[in-house]
mmCIF file of C-alpha atoms in Angstrom:
data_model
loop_
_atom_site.group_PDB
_atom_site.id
_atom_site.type_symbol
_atom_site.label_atom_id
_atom_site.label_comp_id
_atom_site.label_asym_id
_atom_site.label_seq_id
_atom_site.Cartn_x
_atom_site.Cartn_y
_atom_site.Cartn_z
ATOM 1 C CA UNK A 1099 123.752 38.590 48.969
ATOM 2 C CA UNK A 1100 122.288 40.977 51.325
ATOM 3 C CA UNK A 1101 118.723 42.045 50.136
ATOM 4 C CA UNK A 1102 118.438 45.774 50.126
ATOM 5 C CA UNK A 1103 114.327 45.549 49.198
ATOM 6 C CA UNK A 1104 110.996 44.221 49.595
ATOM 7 C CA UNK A 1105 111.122 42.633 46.456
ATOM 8 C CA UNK A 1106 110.972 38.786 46.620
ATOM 9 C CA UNK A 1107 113.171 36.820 44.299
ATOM 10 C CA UNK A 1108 110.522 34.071 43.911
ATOM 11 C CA UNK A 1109 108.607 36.359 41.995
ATOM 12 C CA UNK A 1110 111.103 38.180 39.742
ATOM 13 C CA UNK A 1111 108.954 37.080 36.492
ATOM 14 C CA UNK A 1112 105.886 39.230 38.060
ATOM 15 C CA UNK A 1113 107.940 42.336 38.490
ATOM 16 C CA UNK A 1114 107.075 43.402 34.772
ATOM 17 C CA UNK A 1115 106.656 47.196 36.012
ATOM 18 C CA UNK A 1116 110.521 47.200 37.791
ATOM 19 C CA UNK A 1117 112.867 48.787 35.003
ATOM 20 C CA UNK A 1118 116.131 46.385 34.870
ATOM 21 C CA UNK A 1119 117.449 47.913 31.467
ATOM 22 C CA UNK A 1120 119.711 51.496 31.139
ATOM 23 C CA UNK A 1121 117.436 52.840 29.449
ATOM 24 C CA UNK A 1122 114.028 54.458 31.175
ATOM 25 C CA UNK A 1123 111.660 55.069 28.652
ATOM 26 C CA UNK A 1124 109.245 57.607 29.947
ATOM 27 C CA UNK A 1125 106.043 58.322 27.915
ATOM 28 C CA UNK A 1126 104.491 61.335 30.589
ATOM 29 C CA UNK A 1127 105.254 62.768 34.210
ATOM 30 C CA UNK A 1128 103.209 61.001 36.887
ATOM 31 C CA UNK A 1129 101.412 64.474 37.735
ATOM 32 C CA UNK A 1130 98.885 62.630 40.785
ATOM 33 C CA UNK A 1131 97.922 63.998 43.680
ATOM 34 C CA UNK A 1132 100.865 65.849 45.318
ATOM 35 C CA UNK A 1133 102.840 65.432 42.513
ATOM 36 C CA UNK A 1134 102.846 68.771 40.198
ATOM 37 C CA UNK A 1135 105.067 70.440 37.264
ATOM 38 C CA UNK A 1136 104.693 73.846 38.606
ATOM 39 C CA UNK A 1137 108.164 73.649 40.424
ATOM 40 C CA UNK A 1138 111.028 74.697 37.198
ATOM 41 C CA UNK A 1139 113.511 71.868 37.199
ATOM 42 C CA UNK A 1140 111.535 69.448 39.184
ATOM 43 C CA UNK A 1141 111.986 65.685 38.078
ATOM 44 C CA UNK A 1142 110.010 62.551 36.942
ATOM 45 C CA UNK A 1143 108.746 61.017 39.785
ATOM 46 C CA UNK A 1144 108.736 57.360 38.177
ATOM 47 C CA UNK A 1145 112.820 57.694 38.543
ATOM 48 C CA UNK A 1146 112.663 58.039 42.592
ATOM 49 C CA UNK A 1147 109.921 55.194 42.697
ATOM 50 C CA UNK A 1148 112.145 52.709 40.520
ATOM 51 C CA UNK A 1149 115.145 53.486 42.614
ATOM 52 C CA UNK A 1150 113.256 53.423 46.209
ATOM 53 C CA UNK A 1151 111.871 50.007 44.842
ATOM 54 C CA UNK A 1152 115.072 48.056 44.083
ATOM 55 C CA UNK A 1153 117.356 49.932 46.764
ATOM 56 C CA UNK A 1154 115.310 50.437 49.787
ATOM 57 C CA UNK A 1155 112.511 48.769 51.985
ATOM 58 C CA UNK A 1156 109.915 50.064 53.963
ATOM 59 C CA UNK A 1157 111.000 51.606 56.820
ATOM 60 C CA UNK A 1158 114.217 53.022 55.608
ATOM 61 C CA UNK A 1159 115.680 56.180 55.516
ATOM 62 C CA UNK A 1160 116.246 57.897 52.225
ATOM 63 C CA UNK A 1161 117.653 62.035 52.248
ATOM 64 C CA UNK A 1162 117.543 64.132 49.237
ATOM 65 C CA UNK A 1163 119.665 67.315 49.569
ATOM 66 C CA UNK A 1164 118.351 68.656 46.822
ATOM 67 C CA UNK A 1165 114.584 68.802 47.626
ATOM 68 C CA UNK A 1166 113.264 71.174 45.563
ATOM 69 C CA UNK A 1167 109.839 70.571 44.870
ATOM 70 C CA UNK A 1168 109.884 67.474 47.337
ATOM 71 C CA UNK A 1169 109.241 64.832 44.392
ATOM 72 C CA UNK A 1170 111.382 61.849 46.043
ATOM 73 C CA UNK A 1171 109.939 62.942 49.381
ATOM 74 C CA UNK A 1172 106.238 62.951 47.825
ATOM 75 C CA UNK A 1173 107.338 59.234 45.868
ATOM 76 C CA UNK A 1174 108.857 57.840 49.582
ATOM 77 C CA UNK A 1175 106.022 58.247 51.789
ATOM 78 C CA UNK A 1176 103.874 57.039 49.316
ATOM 79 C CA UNK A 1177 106.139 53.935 49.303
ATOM 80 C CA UNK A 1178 106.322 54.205 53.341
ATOM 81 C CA UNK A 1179 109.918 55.125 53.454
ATOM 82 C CA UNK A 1180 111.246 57.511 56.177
ATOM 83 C CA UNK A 1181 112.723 60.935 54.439
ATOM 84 C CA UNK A 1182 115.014 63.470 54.893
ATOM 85 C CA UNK A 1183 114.870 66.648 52.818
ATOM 86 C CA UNK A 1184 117.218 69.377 52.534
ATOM 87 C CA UNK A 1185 116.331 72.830 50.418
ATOM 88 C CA UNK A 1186 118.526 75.917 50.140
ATOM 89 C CA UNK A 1187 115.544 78.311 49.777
ATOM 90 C CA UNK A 1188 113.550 78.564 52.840
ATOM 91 C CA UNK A 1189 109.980 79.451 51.016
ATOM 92 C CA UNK A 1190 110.373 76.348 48.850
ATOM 93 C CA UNK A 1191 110.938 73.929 51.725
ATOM 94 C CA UNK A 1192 108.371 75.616 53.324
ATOM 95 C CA UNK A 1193 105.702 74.988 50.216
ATOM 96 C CA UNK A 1194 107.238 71.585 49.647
ATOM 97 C CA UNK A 1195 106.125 70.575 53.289
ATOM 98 C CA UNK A 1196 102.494 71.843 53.028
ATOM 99 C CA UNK A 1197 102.197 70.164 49.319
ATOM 100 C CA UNK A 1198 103.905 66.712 50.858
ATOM 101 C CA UNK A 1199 101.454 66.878 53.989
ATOM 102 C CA UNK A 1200 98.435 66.467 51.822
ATOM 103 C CA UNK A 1201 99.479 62.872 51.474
ATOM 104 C CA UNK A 1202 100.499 62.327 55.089
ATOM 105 C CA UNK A 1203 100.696 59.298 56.399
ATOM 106 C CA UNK A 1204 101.087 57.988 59.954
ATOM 107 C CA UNK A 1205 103.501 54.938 59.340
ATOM 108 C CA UNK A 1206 106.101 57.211 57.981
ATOM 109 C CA UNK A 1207 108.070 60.546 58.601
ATOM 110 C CA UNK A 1208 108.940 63.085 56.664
ATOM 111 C CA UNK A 1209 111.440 65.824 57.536
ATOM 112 C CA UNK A 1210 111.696 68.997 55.555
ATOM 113 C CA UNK A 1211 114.921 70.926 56.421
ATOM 114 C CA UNK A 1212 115.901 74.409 55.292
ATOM 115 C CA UNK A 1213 119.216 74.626 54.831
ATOM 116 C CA UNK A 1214 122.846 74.657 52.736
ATOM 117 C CA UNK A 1215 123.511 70.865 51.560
ATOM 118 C CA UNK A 1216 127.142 71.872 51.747
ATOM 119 C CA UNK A 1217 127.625 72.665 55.221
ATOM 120 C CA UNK A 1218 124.341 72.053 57.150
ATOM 121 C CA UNK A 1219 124.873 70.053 60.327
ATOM 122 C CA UNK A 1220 124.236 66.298 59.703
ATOM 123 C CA UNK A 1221 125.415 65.513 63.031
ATOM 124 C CA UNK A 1222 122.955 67.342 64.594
ATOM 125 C CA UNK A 1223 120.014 66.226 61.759
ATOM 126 C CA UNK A 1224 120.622 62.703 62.836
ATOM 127 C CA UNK A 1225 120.565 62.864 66.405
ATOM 128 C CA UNK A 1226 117.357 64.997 66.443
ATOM 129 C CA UNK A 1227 115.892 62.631 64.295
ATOM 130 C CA UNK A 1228 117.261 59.739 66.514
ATOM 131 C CA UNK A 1229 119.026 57.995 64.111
ATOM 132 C CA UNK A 1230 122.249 56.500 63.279
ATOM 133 C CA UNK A 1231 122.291 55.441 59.382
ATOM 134 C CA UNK A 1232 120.860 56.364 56.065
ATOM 135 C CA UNK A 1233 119.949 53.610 53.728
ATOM 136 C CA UNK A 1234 119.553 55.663 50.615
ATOM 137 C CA UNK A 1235 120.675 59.277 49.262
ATOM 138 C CA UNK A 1236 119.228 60.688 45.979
ATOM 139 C CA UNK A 1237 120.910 63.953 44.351
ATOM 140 C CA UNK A 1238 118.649 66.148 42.069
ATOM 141 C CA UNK A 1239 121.037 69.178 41.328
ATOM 142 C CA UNK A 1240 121.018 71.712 39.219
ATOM 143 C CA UNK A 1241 122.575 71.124 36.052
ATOM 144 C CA UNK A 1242 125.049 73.877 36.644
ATOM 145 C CA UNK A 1243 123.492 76.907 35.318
ATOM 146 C CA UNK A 1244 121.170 75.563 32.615
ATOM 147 C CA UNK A 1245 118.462 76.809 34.994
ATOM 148 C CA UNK A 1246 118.770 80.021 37.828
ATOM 149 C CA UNK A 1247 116.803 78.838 40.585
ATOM 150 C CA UNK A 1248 117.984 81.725 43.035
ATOM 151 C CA UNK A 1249 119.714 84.735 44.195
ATOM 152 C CA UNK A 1250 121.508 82.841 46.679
ATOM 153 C CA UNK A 1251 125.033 82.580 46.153
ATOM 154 C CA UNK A 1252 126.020 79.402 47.256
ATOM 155 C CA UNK A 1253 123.201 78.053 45.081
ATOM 156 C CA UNK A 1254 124.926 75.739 42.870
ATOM 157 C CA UNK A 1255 123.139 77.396 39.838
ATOM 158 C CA UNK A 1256 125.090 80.567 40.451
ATOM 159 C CA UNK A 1257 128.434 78.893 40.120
ATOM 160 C CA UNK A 1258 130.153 81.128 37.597
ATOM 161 C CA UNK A 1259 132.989 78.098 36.224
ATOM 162 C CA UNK A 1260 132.220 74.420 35.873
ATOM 163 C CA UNK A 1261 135.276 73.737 38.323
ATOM 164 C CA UNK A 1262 133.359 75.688 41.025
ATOM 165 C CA UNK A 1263 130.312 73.858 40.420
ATOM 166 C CA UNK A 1264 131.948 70.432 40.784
ATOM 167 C CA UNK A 1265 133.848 71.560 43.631
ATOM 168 C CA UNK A 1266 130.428 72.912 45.340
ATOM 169 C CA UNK A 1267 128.563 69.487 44.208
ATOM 170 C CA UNK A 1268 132.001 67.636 45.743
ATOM 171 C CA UNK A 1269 130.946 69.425 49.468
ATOM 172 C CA UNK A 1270 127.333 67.877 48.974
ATOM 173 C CA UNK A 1271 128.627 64.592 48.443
ATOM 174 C CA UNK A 1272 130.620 64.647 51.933
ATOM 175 C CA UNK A 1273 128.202 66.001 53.768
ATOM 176 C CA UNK A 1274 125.538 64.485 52.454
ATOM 177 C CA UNK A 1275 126.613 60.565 52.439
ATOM 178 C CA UNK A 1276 128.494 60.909 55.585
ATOM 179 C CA UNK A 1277 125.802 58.612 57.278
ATOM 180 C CA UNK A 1278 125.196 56.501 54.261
ATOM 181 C CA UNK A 1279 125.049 52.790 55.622
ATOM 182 C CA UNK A 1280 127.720 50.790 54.766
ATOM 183 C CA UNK A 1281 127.094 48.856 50.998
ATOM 184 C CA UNK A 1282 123.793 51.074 50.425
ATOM 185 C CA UNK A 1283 123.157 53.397 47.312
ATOM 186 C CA UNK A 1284 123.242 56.596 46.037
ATOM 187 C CA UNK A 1285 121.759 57.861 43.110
ATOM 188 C CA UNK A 1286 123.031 61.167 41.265
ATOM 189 C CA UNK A 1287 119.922 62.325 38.601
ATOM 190 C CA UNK A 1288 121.387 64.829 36.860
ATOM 191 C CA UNK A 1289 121.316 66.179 32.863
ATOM 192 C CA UNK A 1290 124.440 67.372 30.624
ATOM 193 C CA UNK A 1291 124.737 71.163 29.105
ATOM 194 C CA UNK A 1292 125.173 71.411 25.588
ATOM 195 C CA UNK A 1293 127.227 74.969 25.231
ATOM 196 C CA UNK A 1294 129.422 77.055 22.599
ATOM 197 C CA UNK A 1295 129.119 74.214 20.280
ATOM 198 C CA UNK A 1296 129.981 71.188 22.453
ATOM 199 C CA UNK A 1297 128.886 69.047 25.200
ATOM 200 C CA UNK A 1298 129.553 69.645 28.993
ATOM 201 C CA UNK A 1299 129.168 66.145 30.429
ATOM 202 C CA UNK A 1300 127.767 67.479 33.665
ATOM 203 C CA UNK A 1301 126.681 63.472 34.416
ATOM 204 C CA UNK A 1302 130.017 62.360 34.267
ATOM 205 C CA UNK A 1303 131.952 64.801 35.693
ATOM 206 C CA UNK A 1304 129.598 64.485 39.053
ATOM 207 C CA UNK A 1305 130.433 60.662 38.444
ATOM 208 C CA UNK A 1306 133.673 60.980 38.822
ATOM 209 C CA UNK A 1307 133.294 63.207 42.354
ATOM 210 C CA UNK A 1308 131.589 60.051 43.102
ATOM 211 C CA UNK A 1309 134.348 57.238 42.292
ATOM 212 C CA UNK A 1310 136.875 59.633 43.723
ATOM 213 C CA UNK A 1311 135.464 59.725 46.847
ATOM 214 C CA UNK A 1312 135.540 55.412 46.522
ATOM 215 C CA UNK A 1313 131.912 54.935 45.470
ATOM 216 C CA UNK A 1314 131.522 52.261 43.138
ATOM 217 C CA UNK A 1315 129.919 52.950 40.103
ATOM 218 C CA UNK A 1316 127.002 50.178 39.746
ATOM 219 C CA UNK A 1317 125.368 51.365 36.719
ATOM 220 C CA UNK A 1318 124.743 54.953 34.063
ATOM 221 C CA UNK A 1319 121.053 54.927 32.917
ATOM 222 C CA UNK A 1320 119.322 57.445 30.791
ATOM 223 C CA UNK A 1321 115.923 58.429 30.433
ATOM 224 C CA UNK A 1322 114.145 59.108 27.465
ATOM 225 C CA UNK A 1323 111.264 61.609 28.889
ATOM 226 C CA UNK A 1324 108.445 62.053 26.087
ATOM 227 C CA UNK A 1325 106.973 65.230 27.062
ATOM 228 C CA UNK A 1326 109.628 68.095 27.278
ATOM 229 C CA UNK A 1327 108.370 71.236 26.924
ATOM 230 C CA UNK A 1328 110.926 72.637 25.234
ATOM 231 C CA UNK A 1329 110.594 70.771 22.517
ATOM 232 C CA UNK A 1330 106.484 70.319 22.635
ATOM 233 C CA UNK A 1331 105.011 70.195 19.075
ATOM 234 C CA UNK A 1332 108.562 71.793 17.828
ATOM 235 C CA UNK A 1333 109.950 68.228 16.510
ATOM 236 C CA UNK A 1334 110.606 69.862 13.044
ATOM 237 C CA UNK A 1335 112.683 72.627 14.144
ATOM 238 C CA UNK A 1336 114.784 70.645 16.348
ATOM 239 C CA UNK A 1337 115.647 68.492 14.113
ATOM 240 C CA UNK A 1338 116.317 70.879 11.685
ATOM 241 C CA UNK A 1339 118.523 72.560 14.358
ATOM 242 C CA UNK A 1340 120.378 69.613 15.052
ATOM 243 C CA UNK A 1341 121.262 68.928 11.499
ATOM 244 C CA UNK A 1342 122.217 72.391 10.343
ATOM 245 C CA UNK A 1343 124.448 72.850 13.647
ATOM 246 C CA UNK A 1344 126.224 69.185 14.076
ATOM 247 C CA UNK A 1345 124.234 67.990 17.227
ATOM 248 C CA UNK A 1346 122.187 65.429 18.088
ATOM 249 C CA UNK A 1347 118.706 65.876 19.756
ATOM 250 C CA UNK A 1348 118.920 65.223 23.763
ATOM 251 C CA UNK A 1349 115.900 62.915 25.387
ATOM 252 C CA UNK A 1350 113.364 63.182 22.789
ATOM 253 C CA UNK A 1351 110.784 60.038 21.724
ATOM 254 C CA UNK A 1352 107.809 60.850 19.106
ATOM 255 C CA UNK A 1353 104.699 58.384 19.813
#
């Protein structure tokens, strides 16, 4: 089996901080050093460390084309992995570069690209960069429009129909994994939209761009993320609302 990690399968019992079950139980945000909350819609960075652990080594090459706030770029050179961020609005790349510099690090780069994930030029990415392969791609997006990050209109957030969202995320996936080594991962972190009484299974639906494009589906995990703050000190009323209106309460854990 061809090792994708640093790990060393001598000393699997001493990995007791590697997650190996589907479900990531997450008591608090690591909020260190470059790591903040202040970005709306940013993620946990414990998810990109446990996936940068088991699928990548030191070294490798992992693009997120959905930077944001540059959390997996922050968690990768922290973990000396080469990185590759893409960000549709120019003044958040540009703040996501200065916040990731203040960990810099020489044994590593990190490239922060402005730029549509749809239809930038990989071609010309790579050969700047000098390379031929990616060993990992992680997708952040936005769960459709559960959150308005821009004005732009080709951010996926402004898609106006689920279809044109899926179609939108379906041009990341080409361009984006286009350079993906052969047999290497991706990971798709994304939440589902509870509207007009039912659920949209955003996670699926995305999984399915995946498989149709002839990724194989290795695994679903969820996270269960103790400190939401929509639901801060409100457990009462949400489960109150989730009795009175049929639903059941999404990623919630009481200590």
């Amino acid at each position: 089996m061809a090792r994708y990690n640093d790990l060393d399968p001598e000393k699997w019992k001493e990995y007791d901080d590697i997650n190996t079950d589907s479900l990531w139980i997450i008591d608090k945000r690591d909020n260190s050093g470059a790591h903040t909350g202040d970005y709306h819609g940013n993620f946990v960075p414990q998810i990109p460390h446990q996936l940068f652990t088991r699928y990548t080594k030191k070294g490798d090459w992992i693009l997120d084309p959905f930077m944001g706030s540059g959390t997996s770029l922050i968690e990768a050179q922290r973990m000396g992995r080469n990185s590759i961020g893409i960000e549709l609005q120019p003044e958040v790349a540009r703040e996501s570069y200065d916040r990731i510099q203040t960990e810099h690090r020489d044994d590593c780069s990190v490239k922060v690209i402005p730029g549509d994930s749809r239809t930038i030029n990989m071609d010309r990415i790579m050969e700047t960069i000098g390379i031929n392969k990616l060993q990992f791609v992680i997708m952040h997006p936005p769960y459709w429009d559960i959150i308005k990050f821009s004005d732009n209109k080709n951010d996926l957030s402004n898609t106006e129909s689920l279809e044109e969202f899926l179609d939108s995320f379906e041009e990341v996936i080409d361009n984006s994994t286009k350079y993906l080594e052969k047999n290497r991962y991706c990971a798709c972190v994304i939440g589902d939209k509870y509207a007009n009484s039912q659920v949209v299974p955003l996670g699926f639906h995305c999984m399915n761009k995946f498989i149709e494009k002839g990724f194989l589906l290795k695994a679903i995990l969820v996270k269960n993320f103790g400190e939401t703050k929509g639901k801060t000190n409100q457990q009462g009323i949400w489960r109150y609302r989730a009795i009175t209106n049929d639903f059941y309460i999404f990623n919630i854990q009481r200590n």
